[in-house]
Tab-separated table of C-alpha atoms and ligand atoms in Angstrom:
chain	number	residue	atom	x	y	z
A	53	MET	CA	12.171	-5.451	-32.468
A	54	LYS	CA	11.227	-3.435	-29.413
A	55	LYS	CA	13.543	-3.485	-26.387
A	56	ARG	CA	11.770	-4.825	-23.328
A	57	VAL	CA	12.131	-2.790	-20.143
A	58	VAL	CA	11.385	-3.091	-16.438
A	59	VAL	CA	11.501	-0.106	-14.126
A	60	LEU	CA	12.358	-0.658	-10.472
A	61	GLY	CA	11.313	2.354	-8.431
A	62	SER	CA	8.836	3.676	-10.998
A	63	SER	CA	6.942	5.909	-8.533
A	64	GLY	CA	9.922	8.079	-7.585
A	65	SER	CA	11.217	11.142	-9.377
A	66	ILE	CA	13.520	9.253	-11.804
A	67	GLY	CA	10.938	6.481	-12.154
A	68	LYS	CA	8.198	8.881	-13.243
A	69	ASN	CA	10.565	10.495	-15.729
A	70	THR	CA	11.438	7.034	-17.038
A	71	VAL	CA	7.758	6.219	-17.521
A	72	ARG	CA	7.424	9.447	-19.481
A	73	VAL	CA	10.367	8.518	-21.734
A	74	LEU	CA	8.875	5.035	-22.235
A	75	ALA	CA	5.546	6.590	-23.240
A	76	GLU	CA	7.275	9.012	-25.604
A	77	LEU	CA	9.337	6.232	-27.203
A	78	SER	CA	6.663	3.521	-27.198
A	79	ASP	CA	7.601	2.636	-30.794
A	80	ARG	CA	11.007	1.454	-29.497
A	81	PHE	CA	10.338	0.181	-25.992
A	82	GLU	CA	7.867	-2.199	-24.427
A	83	THR	CA	7.375	-1.999	-20.661
A	84	VAL	CA	7.082	-5.510	-19.239
A	85	GLY	CA	7.354	-4.702	-15.530
A	86	LEU	CA	7.027	-1.851	-13.060
A	87	ALA	CA	7.963	-1.976	-9.391
A	88	ALA	CA	7.681	0.419	-6.472
A	89	ASN	CA	7.916	0.220	-2.722
A	90	THR	CA	4.327	0.966	-1.603
A	91	SER	CA	2.866	3.406	-4.165
A	92	VAL	CA	0.348	0.985	-5.644
A	93	GLU	CA	-1.951	3.696	-7.065
A	94	VAL	CA	0.925	5.086	-9.107
A	95	LEU	CA	1.867	1.576	-10.269
A	96	ALA	CA	-1.671	0.827	-11.429
A	97	GLU	CA	-1.955	4.120	-13.300
A	98	GLN	CA	1.434	3.621	-14.975
A	99	ALA	CA	0.481	0.056	-15.947
A	100	ARG	CA	-2.583	1.388	-17.783
A	101	LYS	CA	-0.589	4.097	-19.507
A	102	LEU	CA	2.167	1.717	-20.688
A	103	ASN	CA	0.051	-1.417	-21.110
A	104	CYS	CA	2.337	-3.213	-18.653
A	105	LYS	CA	1.368	-6.717	-17.486
A	106	HIS	CA	3.532	-7.250	-14.388
A	107	LEU	CA	3.571	-5.087	-11.266
A	108	ALA	CA	5.559	-5.611	-8.083
A	109	ALA	CA	5.637	-3.913	-4.695
A	110	ALA	CA	8.700	-4.248	-2.463
A	111	ASP	CA	6.462	-4.036	0.600
A	112	GLU	CA	4.402	-7.245	0.888
A	113	ARG	CA	1.733	-5.555	2.992
A	114	VAL	CA	0.350	-3.685	-0.030
A	115	LEU	CA	-0.059	-6.743	-2.284
A	116	THR	CA	-3.838	-7.082	-1.746
A	117	LYS	CA	-4.374	-3.426	-2.543
A	118	LEU	CA	-2.117	-3.681	-5.584
A	119	LYS	CA	-4.171	-6.624	-6.885
A	120	SER	CA	-7.407	-4.683	-6.443
A	121	LEU	CA	-6.100	-1.645	-8.341
A	122	ALA	CA	-4.124	-3.347	-11.121
A	123	PRO	CA	-5.602	-3.562	-14.622
A	124	GLU	CA	-7.260	-6.862	-15.505
A	125	GLY	CA	-4.868	-9.596	-16.574
A	126	CYS	CA	-1.940	-7.901	-14.847
A	127	ARG	CA	0.297	-10.131	-12.732
A	128	CYS	CA	1.023	-8.741	-9.246
A	129	SER	CA	3.829	-9.824	-6.925
A	130	ALA	CA	5.408	-8.445	-3.751
A	131	GLY	CA	8.458	-8.615	-1.519
A	132	ALA	CA	12.176	-8.052	-2.093
A	133	GLU	CA	12.338	-11.343	-4.010
A	134	ALA	CA	9.634	-10.157	-6.401
A	135	LEU	CA	11.873	-7.296	-7.543
A	136	VAL	CA	14.799	-9.655	-8.097
A	137	GLU	CA	12.552	-12.005	-10.060
A	138	MET	CA	11.171	-9.147	-12.173
A	139	ALA	CA	14.687	-7.879	-12.948
A	140	CYS	CA	15.771	-11.347	-14.076
A	141	ARG	CA	12.778	-12.191	-16.305
A	142	SER	CA	14.025	-13.911	-19.437
A	143	ASP	CA	11.979	-11.523	-21.630
A	144	VAL	CA	13.711	-8.403	-20.275
A	145	ASP	CA	16.517	-6.518	-22.048
A	146	ILE	CA	16.869	-3.393	-19.904
A	147	VAL	CA	16.417	-2.953	-16.156
A	148	VAL	CA	16.062	0.654	-15.071
A	149	CYS	CA	17.042	0.784	-11.402
A	150	ALA	CA	15.755	3.966	-9.762
A	151	ILE	CA	15.085	2.674	-6.261
A	152	VAL	CA	15.740	5.220	-3.520
A	153	GLY	CA	18.155	3.853	-0.906
A	154	THR	CA	19.791	0.461	-0.745
A	155	GLY	CA	16.956	-1.701	-2.132
A	156	GLY	CA	18.483	-1.745	-5.620
A	157	LEU	CA	21.521	-3.744	-4.609
A	158	LEU	CA	20.131	-7.287	-4.819
A	159	PRO	CA	18.059	-6.830	-8.001
A	160	VAL	CA	20.980	-5.164	-9.811
A	161	MET	CA	23.459	-7.886	-8.863
A	162	ALA	CA	20.996	-10.571	-9.927
A	163	ALA	CA	20.166	-8.816	-13.217
A	164	LEU	CA	23.863	-8.447	-14.032
A	165	LYS	CA	24.310	-12.178	-13.484
A	166	ALA	CA	21.421	-12.634	-15.917
A	167	ASN	CA	23.385	-10.485	-18.428
A	168	LYS	CA	20.924	-7.588	-18.556
A	169	ARG	CA	21.602	-3.974	-19.361
A	170	ILE	CA	21.150	-1.928	-16.194
A	171	ALA	CA	20.235	1.729	-16.614
A	172	LEU	CA	21.460	2.670	-13.162
A	173	ALA	CA	20.110	5.664	-11.286
A	174	SER	CA	20.460	4.348	-7.714
A	175	LYS	CA	23.808	5.683	-6.486
A	176	GLU	CA	23.841	3.301	-3.552
A	177	VAL	CA	24.555	0.265	-5.726
A	178	MET	CA	28.013	1.415	-6.850
A	179	VAL	CA	28.711	3.149	-3.530
A	180	MET	CA	27.916	0.101	-1.387
A	181	ALA	CA	29.243	-2.630	-3.603
A	182	GLY	CA	31.066	-1.103	-6.574
A	183	GLU	CA	33.963	-3.532	-6.325
A	184	LEU	CA	31.614	-6.534	-6.406
A	185	VAL	CA	29.547	-5.053	-9.235
A	186	ASN	CA	32.719	-4.554	-11.280
A	187	ALA	CA	33.790	-8.149	-10.640
A	188	GLN	CA	30.383	-9.308	-11.873
A	189	LEU	CA	30.636	-7.064	-14.958
A	190	ASP	CA	34.039	-8.606	-15.748
A	191	ALA	CA	32.704	-12.124	-15.271
A	192	GLY	CA	29.619	-11.864	-17.495
A	193	HIS	CA	27.932	-9.972	-20.316
A	194	GLY	CA	25.790	-7.618	-18.260
A	195	GLU	CA	26.373	-3.882	-18.608
A	196	ILE	CA	25.746	-0.743	-16.606
A	197	ILE	CA	24.831	2.497	-18.334
A	198	PRO	CA	24.715	5.319	-15.789
A	199	VAL	CA	21.588	7.460	-15.445
A	200	ASP	CA	22.830	9.916	-12.824
A	201	SER	CA	23.316	13.065	-14.939
A	202	GLU	CA	26.993	13.514	-14.015
A	203	HIS	CA	27.904	9.905	-14.739
A	204	SER	CA	25.890	9.852	-17.918
A	205	ALA	CA	27.835	12.952	-18.990
A	206	ILE	CA	31.187	11.327	-18.214
A	207	PHE	CA	30.109	8.128	-19.970
A	208	GLN	CA	29.147	10.133	-23.065
A	209	CYS	CA	32.383	12.200	-22.984
A	210	MET	CA	34.578	9.102	-22.592
A	211	ASP	CA	32.768	7.374	-25.436
A	212	GLY	CA	34.698	4.152	-24.971
A	213	CYS	CA	38.122	5.876	-24.726
A	214	ALA	CA	40.937	3.920	-23.109
A	215	ALA	CA	41.527	4.776	-19.438
A	216	ALA	CA	45.162	5.617	-20.291
A	217	SER	CA	44.051	8.598	-22.403
A	218	ILE	CA	42.068	10.161	-19.554
A	219	ASN	CA	43.701	12.625	-17.194
A	220	LYS	CA	40.739	13.322	-14.939
A	221	LEU	CA	36.997	13.322	-14.532
A	222	ILE	CA	35.499	16.699	-13.638
A	223	ILE	CA	32.154	16.323	-11.877
A	224	THR	CA	29.997	19.439	-11.813
A	225	ALA	CA	27.868	20.400	-8.805
A	226	SER	CA	25.098	22.996	-8.739
A	227	GLY	CA	26.081	23.870	-5.175
A	228	GLY	CA	22.746	22.966	-3.569
A	229	ALA	CA	20.339	25.125	-1.599
A	230	PHE	CA	22.966	26.676	0.688
A	231	ARG	CA	25.520	27.748	-1.862
A	232	ASP	CA	24.976	31.414	-0.962
A	233	TRP	CA	24.817	30.830	2.803
A	234	LYS	CA	27.776	31.487	5.095
A	235	ALA	CA	29.198	28.337	6.711
A	236	GLY	CA	28.524	29.887	10.134
A	237	ASP	CA	24.792	30.105	9.407
A	238	LEU	CA	24.278	26.492	8.342
A	239	HIS	CA	23.265	25.340	11.846
A	240	LYS	CA	20.126	27.468	11.407
A	241	ALA	CA	19.096	25.713	8.189
A	242	THR	CA	15.850	23.726	8.253
A	243	TRP	CA	14.768	20.910	5.971
A	244	ARG	CA	12.409	23.398	4.308
A	245	ASP	CA	15.398	25.567	3.393
A	246	ALA	CA	17.283	22.498	2.201
A	247	LEU	CA	14.433	21.470	-0.105
A	248	LYS	CA	14.672	24.702	-2.104
A	249	HIS	CA	17.039	23.361	-4.719
A	250	PRO	CA	18.156	26.084	-7.136
A	251	VAL	CA	17.978	24.062	-10.381
A	252	TRP	CA	16.955	20.396	-10.277
A	253	SER	CA	13.578	19.125	-9.194
A	254	MET	CA	14.134	15.812	-7.354
A	255	GLY	CA	13.011	13.670	-4.417
A	256	ALA	CA	13.415	14.885	-0.806
A	257	LYS	CA	16.343	12.684	0.287
A	258	ILE	CA	18.487	13.581	-2.719
A	259	THR	CA	17.619	17.289	-2.397
A	260	ILE	CA	18.834	17.310	1.228
A	261	ASP	CA	21.931	15.432	0.031
A	262	SER	CA	22.440	18.130	-2.593
A	263	ALA	CA	22.264	20.807	0.087
A	264	THR	CA	24.983	19.077	2.168
A	265	LEU	CA	26.923	18.092	-0.996
A	266	MET	CA	26.654	14.528	0.310
A	267	ASN	CA	25.005	13.792	-3.024
A	268	LYS	CA	28.220	14.940	-4.711
A	269	ALA	CA	30.212	12.841	-2.235
A	270	LEU	CA	28.231	9.748	-3.242
A	271	GLU	CA	28.765	10.686	-6.889
A	272	ILE	CA	32.540	10.947	-6.403
A	273	VAL	CA	32.587	7.389	-5.059
A	274	GLU	CA	30.169	6.214	-7.746
A	275	ALA	CA	32.370	7.738	-10.474
A	276	GLY	CA	35.487	6.127	-9.024
A	277	ARG	CA	33.842	2.715	-9.170
A	278	LEU	CA	31.900	3.051	-12.440
A	279	PHE	CA	34.854	4.359	-14.411
A	280	ARG	CA	37.529	2.577	-12.340
A	281	MET	CA	39.319	5.826	-11.685
A	282	ASP	CA	41.583	6.647	-8.716
A	283	ALA	CA	40.431	9.288	-6.259
A	284	ASP	CA	43.130	11.765	-7.349
A	285	LYS	CA	41.791	11.667	-10.911
A	286	ILE	CA	38.350	12.897	-9.874
A	287	ASP	CA	37.672	16.618	-9.422
A	288	VAL	CA	34.557	18.508	-8.419
A	289	VAL	CA	33.711	21.975	-9.696
A	290	ILE	CA	30.752	24.169	-8.756
A	291	HIS	CA	28.672	25.106	-11.797
A	292	PRO	CA	25.504	26.955	-10.724
A	293	GLN	CA	23.711	26.793	-14.101
A	294	SER	CA	23.712	22.952	-14.200
A	295	LEU	CA	23.992	22.889	-17.981
A	296	VAL	CA	27.416	21.222	-18.174
A	297	HIS	CA	26.645	17.904	-16.496
A	298	SER	CA	30.301	16.857	-16.171
A	299	MET	CA	33.505	16.793	-18.199
A	300	VAL	CA	36.452	14.584	-19.037
A	301	GLU	CA	39.965	15.982	-19.315
A	302	PHE	CA	42.234	13.934	-21.578
A	303	VAL	CA	46.017	13.564	-21.261
A	304	ASP	CA	46.589	15.943	-24.193
A	305	GLY	CA	44.829	18.733	-22.310
A	306	SER	CA	41.584	18.635	-24.291
A	307	VAL	CA	38.364	18.655	-22.301
A	308	ILE	CA	35.077	17.210	-23.535
A	309	ALA	CA	31.901	18.359	-21.807
A	310	GLN	CA	28.299	17.192	-22.115
A	311	LEU	CA	25.513	19.771	-21.974
A	312	SER	CA	21.729	19.682	-21.999
A	313	HIS	CA	18.850	21.262	-20.136
A	314	PRO	CA	18.848	20.128	-16.469
A	315	ASN	CA	16.251	17.392	-16.935
A	316	MET	CA	16.799	13.733	-16.080
A	317	ARG	CA	15.032	12.479	-19.203
A	318	TYR	CA	18.122	13.132	-21.354
A	319	ALA	CA	20.232	10.696	-19.316
A	320	ILE	CA	17.370	8.198	-18.945
A	321	GLN	CA	16.674	8.137	-22.678
A	322	TYR	CA	20.377	7.818	-23.520
A	323	ALA	CA	20.872	4.897	-21.124
A	324	MET	CA	18.030	3.067	-22.874
A	325	THR	CA	18.882	3.895	-26.498
A	326	TYR	CA	22.710	3.675	-26.189
A	327	PRO	CA	24.711	3.299	-28.406
A	328	GLN	CA	22.070	4.944	-30.586
A	329	ARG	CA	20.795	8.483	-30.205
A	330	VAL	CA	17.181	9.091	-31.097
A	331	ASN	CA	15.146	12.230	-31.599
A	332	GLY	CA	12.678	11.926	-28.732
A	333	ALA	CA	10.591	14.607	-27.079
A	334	LEU	CA	13.451	16.551	-25.468
A	335	ASP	CA	14.193	20.228	-26.083
A	336	LYS	CA	17.435	21.365	-27.685
A	337	LEU	CA	19.690	24.008	-26.137
A	338	ASP	CA	19.670	27.488	-27.639
A	339	PHE	CA	23.165	28.909	-27.142
A	340	ARG	CA	22.097	32.356	-28.349
A	341	THR	CA	19.939	32.795	-25.257
A	342	LEU	CA	21.841	30.595	-22.822
A	343	GLY	CA	23.746	33.394	-21.097
A	344	LYS	CA	26.828	32.569	-19.082
A	345	LEU	CA	28.341	29.375	-17.775
A	346	GLU	CA	30.184	29.828	-14.468
A	347	PHE	CA	32.603	27.552	-12.658
A	348	ALA	CA	34.120	27.821	-9.183
A	349	ALA	CA	36.148	25.723	-6.761
A	350	PRO	CA	34.107	23.900	-4.106
A	351	ASP	CA	34.638	24.818	-0.454
A	352	PHE	CA	35.902	21.681	1.312
A	353	ASP	CA	35.709	23.384	4.734
A	354	LYS	CA	32.094	24.469	4.334
A	355	TYR	CA	31.163	21.034	2.916
A	356	PRO	CA	33.048	18.274	4.816
A	357	SER	CA	31.186	15.621	2.812
A	358	LEU	CA	33.571	16.129	-0.116
A	359	GLY	CA	36.635	15.188	1.928
A	360	MET	CA	34.771	12.173	3.328
A	361	ALA	CA	34.089	10.952	-0.204
A	362	TYR	CA	37.775	10.901	-1.084
A	363	THR	CA	38.563	9.119	2.194
A	364	ALA	CA	35.879	6.520	1.438
A	365	LEU	CA	36.968	6.026	-2.168
A	366	ARG	CA	40.652	5.622	-1.237
A	367	ALA	CA	39.918	3.177	1.575
A	368	GLY	CA	37.338	1.251	-0.468
A	369	GLY	CA	35.932	-1.988	0.996
A	370	THR	CA	33.114	-1.331	3.438
A	371	LEU	CA	33.815	2.379	4.100
A	372	PRO	CA	31.696	3.845	1.259
A	373	ALA	CA	28.709	1.742	2.423
A	374	VAL	CA	29.240	3.068	5.948
A	375	MET	CA	29.350	6.670	4.718
A	376	ASN	CA	26.108	6.177	2.812
A	377	ALA	CA	24.263	4.418	5.653
A	378	ALA	CA	25.274	6.939	8.328
A	379	ASN	CA	24.168	9.737	6.024
A	380	GLU	CA	20.725	8.180	5.447
A	381	VAL	CA	20.118	7.939	9.181
A	382	ALA	CA	21.374	11.479	9.773
A	383	VAL	CA	19.215	12.926	6.971
A	384	THR	CA	16.140	11.247	8.464
A	385	ALA	CA	16.967	12.765	11.863
A	386	PHE	CA	17.500	16.178	10.237
A	387	CYS	CA	14.116	15.959	8.506
A	388	LYS	CA	12.512	15.187	11.891
A	389	GLU	CA	14.264	18.297	13.248
A	390	LYS	CA	16.264	16.246	15.740
A	391	ILE	CA	19.668	17.433	14.533
A	392	THR	CA	21.098	20.426	12.661
A	393	LEU	CA	22.456	20.336	9.141
A	394	PRO	CA	26.148	20.421	10.225
A	395	GLN	CA	25.396	17.534	12.588
A	396	ILE	CA	24.643	15.387	9.523
A	397	TRP	CA	28.341	15.703	8.610
A	398	GLN	CA	29.395	15.193	12.231
A	399	CYS	CA	27.418	11.977	12.396
A	400	VAL	CA	28.828	10.610	9.134
A	401	ALA	CA	32.402	11.582	10.063
A	402	GLU	CA	32.091	9.975	13.497
A	403	VAL	CA	30.651	6.681	12.207
A	404	MET	CA	33.266	6.508	9.432
A	405	ALA	CA	36.136	7.233	11.838
A	406	LYS	CA	35.060	4.416	14.175
A	407	HIS	CA	34.597	1.834	11.421
A	408	ASP	CA	37.125	-0.949	10.853
A	409	VAL	CA	37.323	-1.211	7.069
A	410	GLN	CA	36.852	-4.698	5.651
A	411	GLN	CA	37.472	-5.892	2.113
A	412	LEU	CA	34.328	-6.597	0.094
A	413	ASP	CA	34.475	-10.331	-0.472
A	414	ARG	CA	30.734	-10.768	-0.827
A	415	LEU	CA	27.493	-8.793	-0.752
A	416	GLU	CA	26.687	-9.722	2.860
A	417	THR	CA	29.823	-7.893	4.021
A	418	ALA	CA	28.508	-4.636	2.525
A	419	ILE	CA	24.996	-5.250	3.859
A	420	ASN	CA	26.315	-5.971	7.376
A	421	ALA	CA	28.509	-2.843	7.322
A	422	ASP	CA	25.454	-0.850	6.248
A	423	ARG	CA	23.366	-2.263	9.103
A	424	GLU	CA	26.090	-1.683	11.686
A	425	ALA	CA	26.647	1.888	10.514
A	426	ARG	CA	22.936	2.644	10.883
A	427	ILE	CA	22.993	1.457	14.491
A	428	LYS	CA	26.125	3.506	15.250
A	429	ALA	CA	24.590	6.582	13.605
A	430	GLU	CA	21.408	6.197	15.687
A	431	GLU	CA	23.536	5.953	18.846
A	432	PHE	CA	25.508	9.056	17.890
A	433	ILE	CA	22.325	11.029	17.251
A	434	LYS	CA	20.831	9.917	20.595
A	435	LYS	CA	23.893	11.397	22.305
A	436	LEU	CA	23.373	14.681	20.455
A	437	ILE	CA	19.724	15.224	21.396
B	531	MG	MG1	23.569	13.660	-10.019
């Protein structure tokens, strides 16, 4: 029987890749729902391609337009609640969550309660509320299979191994657009420079985050929560070729690495077919022509975001949510050319330093910390400009 899938955030970079995987593996998967924020044209086109009968827009203002564009017989809904409802449909097996930003939090929590498999691409879910997500995973039968390439790699390398046999997780980082820039020149960097990512082709926010290594910072926290690993058991290594997507070092000194072409469809497909592996439409690596694989230590002084990640992971509670929220505000200001690239780090560091960490007892605590951090970040940026 086909597995039934919904894709939240289907118009973004991961979402479009997911739709491609679903089309390529249409003998195994049936798409029962697609959701986006406002991109109703994309939704309608994807619905035709995948013969999907339920579309949802997070933004209620586009509902009329969505209805006019959707294929005949297609149900259309809108609003944050519509995404939660779509994720919890009783005829859904897998929820792919690829929503940019914090909008994935509520649908993922609800879908876990409904015992779904979540193919999770949105970093913010584990960063903002990892402790609560883990409590929900322990309480029910829902599961999270990571889609972020690094976490998918670690998940594949661990392959169900006991935590006691793992010495550390080694997350690889391409180094972002400024890896060859001197730290002293970074204040001159523009968002156009930041968008020239050396290897991966992704959305704008995540490409800026890659340039500041804030993306890696979020991934450090995400890894700590997903794999329930202490901060001192997580390492980052620069790997410019982006072919080794991450590694696991075991207590006996052996290291297992996962490699593939730098293309998100490998991780997306695996999260949907796990524990099976299927021969889809993805290219194999040719080691005879691969050339070299290089590794180097990251520069914690040039990239303060890395240190912030360890601080956030160790403190836990509301601090990772604060780091993420302050960064989102700062990246927006950077893209509007209000602040410089190093001021993104300054803003995040300042908002984190001034935050009183609270334990995460419930989702609202994380959401409130997020909201508060955004206000503080806006205030900090106003003082800068
Ligand atoms: Mg990644």
